[in-house]
């Protein structure tokens, strides 16, 4: 029944070792988002795709990259994780920009050691 | 960019009490949503409510777009209502979240 699925739920990575988080959706939505949420803070948008059109937030570090090979899948790559990148990473989808409900996955909690 | 302010930041309720959470936003929006973040971190969409009033069980929400605020009402609160409630808006930028209201319902 899950419509937005994130894998893994928990990820431990070493300082500086590249890591990839994945998100898949069964809703056939056009828009996919990646948010970063640190402890006791609001989710912060990193980037979003409208179909294949990639939109990077101005303050998203270059260390963060994303790929969307098809409608259903989206990946978040952290090229050289630092201790400050430890956070919950949330993937969301919506049918279109500016309208409609957003659906979130369960999140991936990233720990950097 | 658009600013979203939520109040109160923290709220403690006795089980069975009612509460009102507020969300103010700084610019016109075409999308406003309320979310509940459960203890495991998942954001559950409660309402998509760019304007008007909606009800879902013990929860209801009202958005007055012309005055740039939205209210979330929780009636007869239960311990399972505990968690963080976020308001998120979309105008010229994708969904922007407020800092949330942390609700604790005690038995």
Short mmCIF file of C-alpha atoms in Angstrom, two decimals, chain A residues 21-110:
data_model
loop_
_atom_site.label_atom_id
_atom_site.label_comp_id
_atom_site.label_asym_id
_atom_site.label_seq_id
_atom_site.Cartn_x
_atom_site.Cartn_y
_atom_site.Cartn_z
CA UNK A 21 19.61 7.21 -0.82
CA UNK A 22 16.72 6.05 -2.96
CA UNK A 23 13.06 6.91 -3.34
CA UNK A 24 10.39 5.27 -5.44
CA UNK A 25 6.75 6.12 -6.01
CA UNK A 26 3.72 4.31 -7.36
CA UNK A 27 1.58 7.44 -7.79
CA UNK A 28 2.92 8.47 -11.20
CA UNK A 29 3.34 11.99 -9.88
CA UNK A 30 5.27 14.56 -11.88
CA UNK A 31 7.03 16.24 -8.98
CA UNK A 32 9.53 14.64 -6.62
CA UNK A 33 11.22 16.46 -3.75
CA UNK A 34 14.14 15.83 -1.42
CA UNK A 35 14.08 17.45 2.01
CA UNK A 36 16.68 17.41 4.77
CA UNK A 37 15.45 17.52 8.36
CA UNK A 38 17.78 17.91 11.29
CA UNK A 39 16.78 17.26 14.85
CA UNK A 40 13.94 19.50 16.09
CA UNK A 41 13.96 21.54 12.88
CA UNK A 42 11.61 21.99 9.97
CA UNK A 43 12.20 20.04 6.76
CA UNK A 44 14.42 22.02 4.40
CA UNK A 45 14.09 21.62 0.64
CA UNK A 46 17.27 20.51 -1.12
CA UNK A 47 15.94 20.16 -4.67
CA UNK A 48 12.96 19.02 -6.66
CA UNK A 49 12.16 17.59 -10.09
CA UNK A 50 9.24 18.59 -12.20
CA UNK A 51 9.21 15.64 -14.56
CA UNK A 52 12.84 15.68 -15.78
CA UNK A 53 13.37 19.35 -15.02
CA UNK A 54 15.81 19.60 -12.11
CA UNK A 55 15.52 22.52 -9.68
CA UNK A 56 18.26 23.10 -7.15
CA UNK A 57 17.72 25.33 -4.12
CA UNK A 58 20.27 28.16 -4.00
CA UNK A 59 21.67 27.14 -0.62
CA UNK A 60 21.92 23.40 -1.29
CA UNK A 61 25.59 22.42 -0.95
CA UNK A 62 27.40 21.10 -4.03
CA UNK A 63 28.07 17.95 -2.02
CA UNK A 64 24.46 16.96 -2.68
CA UNK A 65 23.41 15.67 -6.09
CA UNK A 66 20.28 14.03 -7.41
CA UNK A 67 19.20 11.78 -10.25
CA UNK A 68 15.79 10.92 -11.60
CA UNK A 69 16.22 8.20 -14.22
CA UNK A 70 12.47 7.75 -14.71
CA UNK A 71 9.14 8.88 -13.29
CA UNK A 72 9.13 6.34 -10.49
CA UNK A 73 12.62 6.67 -9.04
CA UNK A 74 14.73 9.44 -7.59
CA UNK A 75 18.14 9.24 -5.90
CA UNK A 76 20.01 11.49 -3.53
CA UNK A 77 23.79 11.25 -3.72
CA UNK A 78 26.01 12.71 -1.02
CA UNK A 79 29.47 12.77 -2.49
CA UNK A 80 31.53 13.31 0.67
CA UNK A 81 29.37 13.17 3.77
CA UNK A 82 30.41 15.28 6.72
CA UNK A 83 29.27 15.06 10.30
CA UNK A 84 26.92 17.97 9.63
CA UNK A 85 25.06 15.95 7.01
CA UNK A 86 23.66 13.59 9.61
CA UNK A 87 19.91 14.07 9.36
CA UNK A 88 16.60 12.59 8.28
CA UNK A 89 16.19 12.74 4.50
CA UNK A 90 12.62 12.88 3.29
CA UNK A 91 11.36 12.20 -0.21
CA UNK A 92 7.97 13.52 -1.31
CA UNK A 93 5.83 13.58 -4.42
CA UNK A 94 2.96 15.65 -5.74
CA UNK A 95 0.92 15.48 -8.90
CA UNK A 96 1.85 18.96 -10.04
CA UNK A 97 3.60 22.09 -8.86
CA UNK A 98 1.65 24.61 -6.84
CA UNK A 99 -1.33 22.41 -6.24
CA UNK A 100 -2.40 19.13 -4.71
CA UNK A 101 -1.33 17.11 -1.76
CA UNK A 102 2.24 16.10 -1.11
CA UNK A 103 2.94 12.51 -0.03
CA UNK A 104 6.04 11.67 1.97
CA UNK A 105 8.01 8.49 2.36
CA UNK A 106 9.08 7.13 5.74
CA UNK A 107 12.42 8.88 5.49
CA UNK A 108 16.02 7.69 5.68
CA UNK A 109 17.90 8.50 8.85
CA UNK A 110 21.55 9.07 7.96
#
